[in-house]
Tab-separated table of C-alpha atoms in Angstrom:
chain	number	residue	atom	x	y	z
I	4	MET	CA	79.127	118.130	66.314
I	5	THR	CA	81.925	120.613	65.686
I	6	LYS	CA	83.717	121.807	68.799
I	7	ARG	CA	83.816	125.541	69.422
I	8	LYS	CA	87.378	126.884	69.630
I	9	ILE	CA	87.883	128.864	72.824
I	10	LYS	CA	90.597	131.503	72.943
I	11	VAL	CA	92.427	132.017	76.220
I	12	LEU	CA	93.555	135.484	77.301
I	13	ASP	CA	95.839	135.209	80.290
I	14	THR	CA	95.988	138.349	82.416
I	15	THR	CA	98.404	137.137	85.109
I	16	LEU	CA	100.887	139.831	84.088
I	17	ARG	CA	98.287	142.613	84.347
I	18	ASP	CA	95.283	141.800	86.525
I	19	GLY	CA	97.279	139.161	88.384
I	20	GLU	CA	100.038	141.654	89.125
I	21	GLN	CA	97.412	143.917	90.677
I	22	THR	CA	97.203	141.414	93.536
I	23	PRO	CA	98.170	143.397	96.649
I	24	GLY	CA	101.868	142.898	97.356
I	25	VAL	CA	102.805	141.663	93.876
I	26	ALA	CA	105.266	143.555	91.684
I	27	LEU	CA	107.085	141.870	88.824
I	28	ALA	CA	110.387	143.040	87.359
I	29	PRO	CA	110.673	143.147	83.532
I	30	ASP	CA	112.750	139.957	83.350
I	31	GLU	CA	110.318	138.144	85.636
I	32	LYS	CA	107.448	139.151	83.370
I	33	LEU	CA	109.359	137.815	80.391
I	34	LYS	CA	110.004	134.458	82.075
I	35	ILE	CA	106.343	134.044	82.984
I	36	ALA	CA	105.301	135.075	79.454
I	37	ARG	CA	107.509	132.331	78.004
I	38	GLU	CA	105.843	129.790	80.274
I	39	LEU	CA	102.379	131.025	79.289
I	40	ASP	CA	103.257	130.800	75.615
I	41	ASP	CA	104.556	127.269	76.045
I	42	LEU	CA	101.343	126.421	77.918
I	43	GLY	CA	99.384	127.323	74.779
I	44	VAL	CA	97.759	130.601	75.820
I	45	ASP	CA	96.383	132.490	72.795
I	46	ILE	CA	96.648	136.048	74.154
I	47	ILE	CA	98.983	137.377	76.843
I	48	GLU	CA	97.960	140.618	78.521
I	49	ALA	CA	101.498	141.769	79.244
I	50	GLY	CA	100.531	144.778	81.340
I	51	SER	CA	99.289	148.322	80.984
I	52	ALA	CA	101.827	150.333	79.022
I	53	ILE	CA	100.834	153.645	80.609
I	54	THR	CA	101.758	152.409	84.109
I	55	SER	CA	105.506	153.053	84.288
I	56	ALA	CA	108.836	152.907	82.487
I	57	GLY	CA	109.508	149.488	84.028
I	58	GLU	CA	106.136	148.234	82.837
I	59	ARG	CA	106.924	149.366	79.290
I	60	GLU	CA	110.334	147.697	79.488
I	61	GLY	CA	108.686	144.426	80.472
I	62	ILE	CA	106.099	144.643	77.692
I	63	LYS	CA	108.788	145.422	75.094
I	64	LYS	CA	110.855	142.434	76.218
I	65	ILE	CA	107.829	140.180	75.747
I	66	VAL	CA	107.035	141.693	72.337
I	67	ASP	CA	110.672	141.249	71.224
I	68	GLU	CA	110.555	137.577	72.191
I	69	ASN	CA	108.349	136.866	69.132
I	70	LEU	CA	106.103	134.461	70.998
I	71	ASN	CA	103.257	132.597	69.333
I	72	ALA	CA	100.675	134.346	71.509
I	73	GLU	CA	99.139	137.709	70.667
I	74	ILE	CA	100.547	140.369	73.002
I	75	ILE	CA	97.971	142.808	74.299
I	76	SER	CA	98.147	145.880	76.544
I	77	PHE	CA	95.397	147.076	78.861
I	78	ALA	CA	94.243	150.607	77.946
I	79	ARG	CA	91.618	153.035	79.143
I	80	ILE	CA	89.591	155.062	76.624
I	81	THR	CA	92.223	157.756	76.198
I	82	LYS	CA	94.930	158.392	73.633
I	83	SER	CA	97.457	158.744	76.444
I	84	ASP	CA	97.033	154.996	77.098
I	85	ILE	CA	97.112	153.990	73.434
I	86	GLU	CA	100.323	155.823	72.546
I	87	PRO	CA	102.673	153.998	74.964
I	88	ALA	CA	101.074	150.714	73.887
I	89	LEU	CA	101.981	151.581	70.293
I	90	ASP	CA	105.517	152.464	71.386
I	91	CYS	CA	105.860	149.020	72.963
I	92	GLY	CA	104.890	147.351	69.687
I	93	VAL	CA	102.011	145.265	71.035
I	94	ASP	CA	99.605	143.489	68.692
I	95	ALA	CA	96.427	144.647	70.404
I	96	VAL	CA	94.819	146.704	73.144
I	97	HIS	CA	92.295	145.611	75.730
I	98	LEU	CA	90.302	148.841	75.524
I	99	VAL	CA	88.218	149.201	78.674
I	100	PHE	CA	85.356	151.646	79.154
I	101	PRO	CA	83.227	152.195	82.290
I	102	SER	CA	79.754	150.847	81.557
I	103	SER	CA	77.731	151.119	84.770
I	104	ASP	CA	76.268	154.471	85.817
I	105	LEU	CA	78.143	154.042	89.089
I	106	HIS	CA	81.472	154.005	87.281
I	107	ILE	CA	80.537	156.575	84.648
I	108	GLU	CA	79.266	159.165	87.095
I	109	LYS	CA	81.299	158.520	90.235
I	110	LYS	CA	84.625	157.349	88.823
I	111	ILE	CA	85.159	159.460	85.711
I	112	GLY	CA	82.497	162.155	86.139
I	113	LYS	CA	81.037	161.717	82.642
I	114	THR	CA	77.673	160.925	81.051
I	115	ARG	CA	76.585	157.967	78.963
I	116	GLU	CA	76.743	160.145	75.836
I	117	ASP	CA	80.306	161.151	76.717
I	118	VAL	CA	81.292	157.496	76.977
I	119	LYS	CA	79.766	156.641	73.599
I	120	ASP	CA	81.601	159.513	71.907
I	121	ILE	CA	84.936	158.643	73.534
I	122	VAL	CA	84.629	154.930	72.708
I	123	ALA	CA	84.048	155.777	69.037
I	124	GLU	CA	87.021	158.159	68.928
I	125	ILE	CA	89.545	155.974	70.765
I	126	SER	CA	88.500	152.754	69.019
I	127	ARG	CA	89.007	154.477	65.689
I	128	TYR	CA	92.380	155.867	66.802
I	129	ALA	CA	93.672	152.442	67.910
I	130	LEU	CA	92.400	150.714	64.781
I	131	ASP	CA	93.847	153.392	62.489
I	132	ASN	CA	97.221	152.739	64.113
I	133	GLY	CA	97.068	149.048	63.241
I	134	LEU	CA	96.067	147.630	66.601
I	135	THR	CA	93.588	144.822	67.148
I	136	VAL	CA	90.975	146.118	69.574
I	137	GLU	CA	89.145	144.105	72.206
I	138	LEU	CA	86.454	146.481	73.466
I	139	SER	CA	85.734	145.703	77.093
I	140	ALA	CA	82.883	146.869	79.324
I	141	GLU	CA	84.008	147.355	82.909
I	142	ASP	CA	81.371	146.582	85.550
I	143	ALA	CA	79.080	145.294	82.795
I	144	THR	CA	77.044	143.155	85.176
I	145	ARG	CA	75.754	146.325	86.893
I	146	ALA	CA	75.228	148.242	83.646
I	147	ASP	CA	72.030	148.942	81.740
I	148	ARG	CA	71.877	146.320	78.979
I	149	GLY	CA	70.419	148.716	76.454
I	150	PHE	CA	73.340	151.084	76.982
I	151	LEU	CA	75.833	148.201	76.735
I	152	LYS	CA	74.370	147.208	73.366
I	153	GLU	CA	74.619	150.783	72.113
I	154	VAL	CA	78.283	151.122	73.050
I	155	PHE	CA	79.248	147.728	71.665
I	156	GLN	CA	77.452	148.565	68.427
I	157	ILE	CA	79.436	151.811	68.165
I	158	GLY	CA	82.657	149.860	68.594
I	159	LEU	CA	81.623	147.250	66.039
I	160	GLU	CA	80.772	149.960	63.502
I	161	GLU	CA	84.295	151.332	63.965
I	162	GLY	CA	85.704	147.845	63.364
I	163	VAL	CA	86.705	146.441	66.773
I	164	GLN	CA	87.492	142.751	66.441
I	165	ARG	CA	86.416	141.404	69.835
I	166	ILE	CA	84.018	142.284	72.670
I	167	CYS	CA	84.515	141.588	76.373
I	168	ILE	CA	81.910	141.575	79.151
I	169	CYS	CA	83.446	142.093	82.606
I	170	ASP	CA	81.926	140.948	85.878
I	171	THR	CA	84.331	143.305	87.615
I	172	VAL	CA	83.217	142.772	91.205
I	173	SER	CA	81.401	139.449	90.731
I	174	MET	CA	77.850	140.760	90.823
I	175	MET	CA	76.168	137.844	89.067
I	176	MET	CA	75.663	134.173	89.732
I	177	PRO	CA	76.178	131.535	86.979
I	178	GLU	CA	72.542	131.461	85.811
I	179	GLN	CA	72.528	135.261	85.510
I	180	ILE	CA	75.782	135.232	83.542
I	181	TYR	CA	74.270	132.605	81.240
I	182	ASP	CA	71.265	134.823	80.610
I	183	LEU	CA	73.425	137.904	79.936
I	184	PHE	CA	75.798	136.185	77.500
I	185	SER	CA	72.944	134.406	75.723
I	186	GLU	CA	71.320	137.765	75.007
I	187	PHE	CA	74.502	139.344	73.645
I	188	ALA	CA	75.631	136.287	71.683
I	189	GLU	CA	72.453	136.571	69.597
I	190	ILE	CA	73.250	140.103	68.410
I	191	ILE	CA	77.070	140.206	68.262
I	192	ASP	CA	78.916	138.427	65.485
I	193	VAL	CA	82.495	138.902	66.733
I	194	PRO	CA	84.015	136.792	69.551
I	195	ILE	CA	82.734	137.626	73.036
I	196	ALA	CA	85.074	137.258	76.010
I	197	ALA	CA	84.229	136.695	79.680
I	198	HIS	CA	86.274	138.471	82.335
I	199	CYS	CA	85.064	137.250	85.733
I	200	HIS	CA	86.313	137.988	89.232
I	201	ASP	CA	85.930	135.701	92.219
I	202	ASP	CA	84.529	137.903	95.001
I	203	PHE	CA	81.711	135.417	95.634
I	204	GLY	CA	83.714	132.305	94.776
I	205	VAL	CA	81.980	131.715	91.447
I	206	GLY	CA	84.514	133.143	88.989
I	207	VAL	CA	85.227	129.808	87.298
I	208	ALA	CA	81.554	128.786	87.294
I	209	ASN	CA	80.596	132.137	85.767
I	210	THR	CA	83.261	131.802	83.083
I	211	ILE	CA	82.024	128.332	82.143
I	212	SER	CA	78.435	129.621	82.069
I	213	ALA	CA	79.521	132.424	79.708
I	214	LEU	CA	81.041	129.864	77.333
I	215	ARG	CA	77.944	127.689	77.420
I	216	ALA	CA	75.844	130.732	76.547
I	217	GLY	CA	77.894	131.592	73.464
I	218	GLY	CA	81.134	133.175	74.671
I	219	SER	CA	84.259	132.158	72.809
I	220	GLU	CA	87.093	133.715	74.805
I	221	ILE	CA	88.032	133.608	78.475
I	222	HIS	CA	90.113	135.929	80.630
I	223	ALA	CA	91.879	134.199	83.514
I	224	THR	CA	94.983	134.193	85.679
I	225	ILE	CA	97.339	131.483	86.839
I	226	ASN	CA	96.569	130.500	90.457
I	227	GLY	CA	93.506	132.769	90.380
I	228	LEU	CA	95.589	135.850	91.190
I	229	GLY	CA	94.038	139.286	90.906
I	230	GLU	CA	92.448	142.189	92.719
I	231	ARG	CA	90.677	141.393	96.004
I	232	ALA	CA	89.587	137.714	95.859
I	233	GLY	CA	91.270	137.295	92.480
I	234	ASN	CA	90.255	136.381	88.935
I	235	SER	CA	88.957	133.142	87.490
I	236	ALA	CA	91.728	130.541	87.815
I	237	LEU	CA	93.024	129.393	84.436
I	238	GLU	CA	93.985	125.927	85.653
I	239	GLU	CA	90.483	125.280	87.011
I	240	ILE	CA	88.741	126.466	83.846
I	241	ALA	CA	91.089	124.429	81.648
I	242	LEU	CA	90.484	121.202	83.561
I	243	ALA	CA	86.719	121.805	83.720
I	244	ILE	CA	86.548	122.254	79.941
I	245	SER	CA	88.597	119.112	79.412
I	246	GLU	CA	86.584	116.951	81.794
I	247	PHE	CA	83.022	118.221	81.399
I	248	TYR	CA	82.797	120.029	78.055
I	249	ASP	CA	85.260	118.173	75.870
I	250	ASP	CA	82.536	117.509	73.305
I	251	ASP	CA	81.637	121.211	73.110
I	252	PHE	CA	84.832	123.264	73.424
I	253	GLU	CA	88.510	122.985	72.691
I	254	THR	CA	91.573	125.047	73.572
I	255	ASP	CA	95.256	124.853	72.682
I	256	LEU	CA	96.278	124.532	76.331
I	257	LYS	CA	98.744	121.809	77.323
I	258	LEU	CA	97.192	120.640	80.584
I	259	GLU	CA	100.276	118.704	81.644
I	260	LYS	CA	102.124	122.019	82.008
I	261	LEU	CA	99.604	123.620	84.395
I	262	TYR	CA	101.407	122.669	87.611
I	263	GLU	CA	104.793	123.746	86.291
I	264	VAL	CA	103.519	127.169	85.213
I	265	SER	CA	101.680	127.545	88.510
I	266	LYS	CA	104.900	127.008	90.477
I	267	VAL	CA	106.790	129.534	88.339
I	268	VAL	CA	104.107	132.154	88.988
I	269	GLU	CA	104.117	131.300	92.699
I	270	GLU	CA	107.892	131.780	92.810
I	271	TYR	CA	107.971	135.174	91.093
I	272	THR	CA	104.867	136.669	92.698
I	273	GLY	CA	105.636	135.413	96.188
I	274	ILE	CA	101.970	134.492	96.708
I	275	PRO	CA	101.874	130.950	98.134
I	276	ILE	CA	99.374	128.470	96.740
I	277	SER	CA	96.965	127.097	99.318
I	278	PRO	CA	97.538	123.351	99.815
I	279	THR	CA	93.811	122.800	99.208
I	280	LYS	CA	93.763	124.807	95.972
I	281	ALA	CA	92.001	122.862	93.232
I	282	VAL	CA	94.128	121.286	90.486
I	283	ILE	CA	97.533	122.681	91.512
I	284	GLY	CA	97.478	122.696	95.338
I	285	ALA	CA	99.908	120.407	97.182
I	286	ASN	CA	96.975	118.413	98.585
I	287	ALA	CA	94.973	118.222	95.352
I	288	PHE	CA	96.194	114.645	94.850
I	289	ALA	CA	97.281	113.849	98.420
I	290	HIS	CA	95.613	111.149	100.522
I	291	GLU	CA	95.847	110.306	104.243
I	292	ALA	CA	92.643	108.667	105.449
I	293	GLY	CA	92.966	104.885	105.436
I	294	ILE	CA	89.798	104.258	103.428
I	295	HIS	CA	90.924	106.819	100.839
I	296	THR	CA	94.469	105.531	100.435
I	297	HIS	CA	93.248	101.945	100.219
I	298	GLY	CA	90.691	102.966	97.609
I	299	VAL	CA	93.022	105.052	95.487
I	300	LEU	CA	95.709	102.369	95.536
I	301	SER	CA	93.173	99.745	94.461
I	302	GLU	CA	91.586	101.959	91.800
I	303	ALA	CA	92.756	105.558	91.375
I	304	LYS	CA	89.338	106.802	90.257
I	305	THR	CA	87.795	106.032	93.639
I	306	TYR	CA	89.222	109.239	95.118
I	307	GLU	CA	90.908	111.015	92.207
I	308	PRO	CA	88.591	112.647	89.658
I	309	VAL	CA	91.444	112.799	87.153
I	310	ALA	CA	94.939	111.360	86.996
I	311	PRO	CA	97.387	113.807	88.645
I	312	GLU	CA	99.734	113.478	85.677
I	313	LYS	CA	97.110	115.086	83.456
I	314	VAL	CA	97.874	118.482	85.038
I	315	GLY	CA	101.552	117.821	85.741
I	316	GLN	CA	100.983	116.732	89.357
I	317	LYS	CA	101.910	113.571	91.251
I	318	ARG	CA	99.978	111.555	93.800
I	319	ARG	CA	101.127	111.933	97.409
I	320	LEU	CA	100.323	109.571	100.248
I	321	ILE	CA	100.366	111.457	103.551
I	322	PHE	CA	101.059	109.475	106.697
I	323	GLY	CA	99.260	110.421	109.899
I	324	LYS	CA	96.665	109.337	112.429
I	325	HIS	CA	94.176	108.440	109.669
I	326	THR	CA	96.608	106.238	107.756
I	327	GLY	CA	95.790	102.569	107.254
I	328	LYS	CA	98.171	99.621	107.063
I	329	HIS	CA	97.476	99.117	103.366
I	330	ALA	CA	99.058	102.491	102.523
I	331	ILE	CA	102.101	101.673	104.645
I	332	GLU	CA	102.536	98.287	102.991
I	333	ASN	CA	102.160	99.805	99.530
I	334	GLU	CA	104.671	102.601	100.138
I	335	ILE	CA	107.273	100.244	101.637
I	336	GLU	CA	106.861	97.960	98.633
I	337	ARG	CA	107.078	100.956	96.273
I	338	ILE	CA	110.476	101.987	97.625
I	339	GLY	CA	111.773	98.430	97.206
I	340	LEU	CA	111.772	97.191	100.811
I	341	ASP	CA	110.433	93.924	102.197
I	342	ALA	CA	108.922	94.430	105.645
I	343	SER	CA	107.578	91.707	107.911
I	344	ASP	CA	104.113	91.852	109.450
I	345	SER	CA	105.720	92.699	112.774
I	346	GLN	CA	107.648	95.598	111.257
I	347	ILE	CA	104.503	96.883	109.542
I	348	ASP	CA	102.714	96.809	112.905
I	349	LYS	CA	105.536	98.769	114.576
I	350	ILE	CA	105.589	101.399	111.831
I	351	PHE	CA	101.798	101.660	111.978
I	352	LYS	CA	101.875	102.190	115.779
I	353	ARG	CA	104.649	104.834	115.591
I	354	ILE	CA	102.712	106.835	113.014
I	355	LYS	CA	99.472	106.600	115.001
I	356	ASP	CA	101.273	107.724	118.168
I	357	LEU	CA	102.639	110.813	116.433
I	358	GLY	CA	99.239	111.634	114.992
I	359	ASP	CA	97.481	111.226	118.321
I	360	ARG	CA	99.849	113.793	119.820
I	361	GLY	CA	98.640	116.286	117.220
I	362	LYS	CA	101.806	116.019	115.145
I	363	LEU	CA	102.078	116.166	111.380
I	364	VAL	CA	104.053	113.113	110.293
I	365	THR	CA	106.539	114.696	107.918
I	366	ASP	CA	108.125	112.838	105.015
I	367	ALA	CA	111.483	112.934	106.780
I	368	GLU	CA	109.943	111.420	109.929
I	369	TRP	CA	108.098	108.774	107.940
I	370	THR	CA	111.306	107.548	106.332
I	371	ALA	CA	113.198	107.866	109.625
I	372	ILE	CA	110.614	105.563	111.266
I	373	ILE	CA	111.060	103.018	108.472
I	374	ASP	CA	114.850	103.233	108.784
I	375	ASP	CA	114.673	102.724	112.551
I	376	VAL	CA	112.181	99.846	112.528
I	377	MET	CA	113.882	98.049	109.623
I	378	GLY	CA	117.427	98.635	110.838
I	379	ARG	CA	118.455	100.936	108.006
I	380	SER	CA	120.682	103.868	108.877
I	381	LEU	CA	120.301	107.319	107.340
I	382	GLU	CA	123.685	108.758	106.550
I	383	GLU	CA	123.870	112.454	107.391
I	384	VAL	CA	125.023	113.705	104.024
I	385	VAL	CA	125.031	117.286	105.298
I	386	THR	CA	126.057	118.216	108.854
I	387	LEU	CA	126.041	121.537	110.652
I	388	GLU	CA	129.387	122.356	112.259
I	389	GLU	CA	128.873	125.979	113.294
I	390	LEU	CA	126.009	128.460	113.509
I	391	THR	CA	126.422	132.079	114.569
I	392	VAL	CA	123.583	134.578	114.662
I	393	THR	CA	123.816	138.287	115.450
I	394	GLY	CA	121.222	141.030	115.439
I	395	GLY	CA	119.486	143.737	117.400
I	396	ASP	CA	117.595	146.978	117.184
I	397	THR	CA	120.412	148.756	115.349
I	398	VAL	CA	122.109	145.790	113.660
I	399	THR	CA	120.834	143.935	110.607
I	400	PRO	CA	120.140	140.305	111.629
I	401	THR	CA	122.953	138.191	110.193
I	402	ALA	CA	123.720	134.480	110.375
I	403	ALA	CA	126.863	132.563	109.464
I	404	VAL	CA	126.959	128.801	109.010
I	405	LYS	CA	129.668	126.225	108.448
I	406	ILE	CA	128.323	123.063	106.888
I	407	LYS	CA	130.129	119.869	105.942
I	408	TYR	CA	129.001	118.048	102.819
I	409	GLU	CA	130.849	114.792	102.142
I	410	ASP	CA	134.510	115.869	102.341
I	411	ARG	CA	133.949	119.595	101.708
I	412	GLU	CA	133.186	122.503	103.992
I	413	PHE	CA	130.898	125.370	103.030
I	414	ILE	CA	130.813	128.688	104.851
I	415	GLU	CA	128.048	131.150	104.043
I	416	ALA	CA	126.357	134.160	105.599
I	417	GLY	CA	122.838	135.469	105.222
I	418	VAL	CA	120.839	138.473	106.329
I	419	GLY	CA	117.129	138.719	106.948
I	420	VAL	CA	114.259	140.546	108.571
I	421	GLY	CA	115.014	138.615	111.762
I	422	PRO	CA	117.515	136.039	113.055
I	423	VAL	CA	115.433	133.065	111.866
I	424	ASP	CA	115.147	134.507	108.359
I	425	ALA	CA	118.891	135.224	108.331
I	426	ALA	CA	119.726	131.642	109.388
I	427	ILE	CA	117.389	130.151	106.771
I	428	ASN	CA	118.912	132.370	104.077
I	429	ALA	CA	122.429	131.278	105.026
I	430	ILE	CA	121.413	127.608	104.850
I	431	ARG	CA	119.704	128.256	101.516
I	432	LYS	CA	122.965	129.586	100.041
I	433	VAL	CA	124.840	126.458	101.069
I	434	VAL	CA	122.146	124.113	99.797
I	435	SER	CA	121.956	125.883	96.433
I	436	GLY	CA	125.696	125.207	96.053
I	437	ILE	CA	125.187	121.519	96.792
I	438	SER	CA	121.984	120.672	94.960
I	439	ASN	CA	118.935	122.243	93.349
I	440	ILE	CA	116.903	121.905	96.549
I	441	SER	CA	114.705	124.878	97.349
I	442	LEU	CA	112.484	125.920	100.261
I	443	GLN	CA	108.803	126.174	99.337
I	444	GLU	CA	107.131	126.719	102.699
I	445	TYR	CA	108.086	127.432	106.303
I	446	HIS	CA	105.860	127.549	109.330
I	447	VAL	CA	105.930	127.079	113.072
I	448	ASP	CA	103.831	123.979	113.618
I	449	ALA	CA	103.446	124.003	117.397
I	450	ILE	CA	104.744	125.747	120.483
I	451	SER	CA	104.324	124.174	123.916
I	452	GLY	CA	103.668	126.311	126.979
I	453	GLY	CA	106.016	127.282	129.796
I	454	THR	CA	109.356	129.023	130.064
I	455	ASP	CA	111.083	126.078	128.384
I	456	ALA	CA	108.627	126.034	125.465
I	457	MET	CA	109.427	123.594	122.665
I	458	VAL	CA	109.090	124.922	119.161
I	459	ASP	CA	108.219	122.746	116.152
I	460	VAL	CA	109.197	124.105	112.740
I	461	VAL	CA	107.982	122.394	109.573
I	462	VAL	CA	109.459	123.143	106.156
I	463	LYS	CA	108.446	121.998	102.684
I	464	LEU	CA	111.416	121.365	100.379
I	465	THR	CA	111.666	120.277	96.762
I	466	ASP	CA	114.444	119.092	94.482
I	467	GLY	CA	112.271	119.578	91.399
I	468	LYS	CA	111.188	115.943	91.386
I	469	ARG	CA	109.891	115.401	94.900
I	470	ILE	CA	108.266	117.568	97.533
I	471	ILE	CA	108.870	116.596	101.168
I	472	ASP	CA	108.042	117.957	104.605
I	473	ALA	CA	110.606	117.966	107.407
I	474	ARG	CA	110.478	119.013	111.038
I	475	GLY	CA	112.910	120.488	113.560
I	476	SER	CA	112.186	120.786	117.278
I	477	SER	CA	114.057	122.789	119.885
I	478	GLU	CA	113.619	125.300	122.677
I	479	ASP	CA	115.355	127.719	120.281
I	480	ILE	CA	113.356	128.626	117.167
I	481	ILE	CA	116.551	129.342	115.223
I	482	LYS	CA	117.957	125.891	115.967
I	483	ALA	CA	114.593	124.295	115.206
I	484	SER	CA	114.471	126.066	111.840
I	485	VAL	CA	118.009	125.046	110.870
I	486	GLN	CA	117.358	121.469	112.034
I	487	ALA	CA	114.194	121.261	109.916
I	488	MET	CA	116.059	122.483	106.845
I	489	LEU	CA	118.931	120.034	107.326
I	490	ASN	CA	116.622	117.101	108.092
I	491	GLY	CA	114.821	117.710	104.813
I	492	VAL	CA	117.991	118.266	102.811
I	493	ASN	CA	119.544	115.084	104.209
I	494	ARG	CA	116.426	113.108	103.378
I	495	LEU	CA	116.353	114.295	99.771
I	496	LEU	CA	120.102	113.827	99.239
I	497	TRP	CA	120.156	110.396	100.900
I	498	ASP	CA	117.176	109.144	98.915
I	499	LYS	CA	118.826	110.416	95.747
I	500	LYS	CA	122.058	108.627	96.665
I	501	LEU	CA	120.191	105.367	97.318
I	502	SER	CA	118.297	105.740	94.069
I	503	GLU	CA	121.474	106.303	92.050
I	504	GLY	CA	123.144	103.389	93.800
I	505	GLU	CA	120.304	101.101	92.758
I	506	LYS	CA	120.784	102.119	89.137
């Protein structure tokens, strides 16, 4: 049986940027577009050209890059949206018309007949100016199907090349989407796209149902970004197609790049990925429970539906109160150490004790326990010599640090929204001058009660190859934060030094 080719329209740079709090500069859009193109996306919705001068600058930069993907601009059914898209030099427009009576009457104050006339006029105008047109019905899942067919037919008679059905506020379940797309696939000869949102948590399921019913194009965003609860997540759809529908559909996506692209989008949008996010979350291939780690180490498929490398991820063994001895033995062996049964027992007890006190056993603590029990000493590659923090109601919070790295001293200053932020930013500047280590996450893990409250700060750091957690504890949240950063940095640098020494 011949596989059906599925085109992928990525709308991270348009619908994804409409995520509250997200605003991408032109150069950031260009960098993400390059990643999307390398991922194998067929169509990149670079933005909506009518939005602003900066938006047009970003779209033009992407167009000028001569990527393999088709570059498309979102446009409403008005010439004022088409003209700036033409000025940007895009290949196509995602021409969106309101299709439900709710949108037609309440949003634009028109009638169904008005919409049909305008769709005919603007479709013709875009096509006459050399644009590919994807005619898209907004709020289609609450629209009258007879009216939808009439409008799509008008567009097809004008010559539009693709049709899109939008579940704008997620008003259908998968079986209903299947029924809708089945009906339209029987009467429409051009490709039909599915644009599904995730308000009810079924965006990916709805998109897959649309494909099974005859759709041949998907709209999605990296990390599931988008308005409200977001859009269908590209990484989840891609893996689902690969694992469950490989005999039916094919795409040009390079699955091994999914995690990398996800992290780039996370960096530029500032929207953190939930650790439990499917496919690309930090915990997607992490294991703590003893029975799970033992199983996955014996046979990966016991608790991993796919190999993490397939999507560019790596397996992580997390050590905590649920950890079993088998995982400890395996990890110690993996890093090239030979521990006695007595040492294994001591390490096991130390980890259990931390877990029973409600503590996350960070990567830095895990290795520190091994070093202590096995008599290895961690050399402090980076040491803090001075820390000064100033701030107040009328003074911008500022921090200055002096840090010694090997035989050199680094002095940096940072500002922030508060003294902790300023101190972290100062440390970041020093670390970026030493290595490519970056801070991914920061949170206060626990605060004890009383006037002498102890603060636990946990940070997640990465050097591009590894991701580790590290903790700092102090009665002073600033000191705890700096300690956490330096503990993590020292762990990464020391492990790197040991690794290079072994080579």
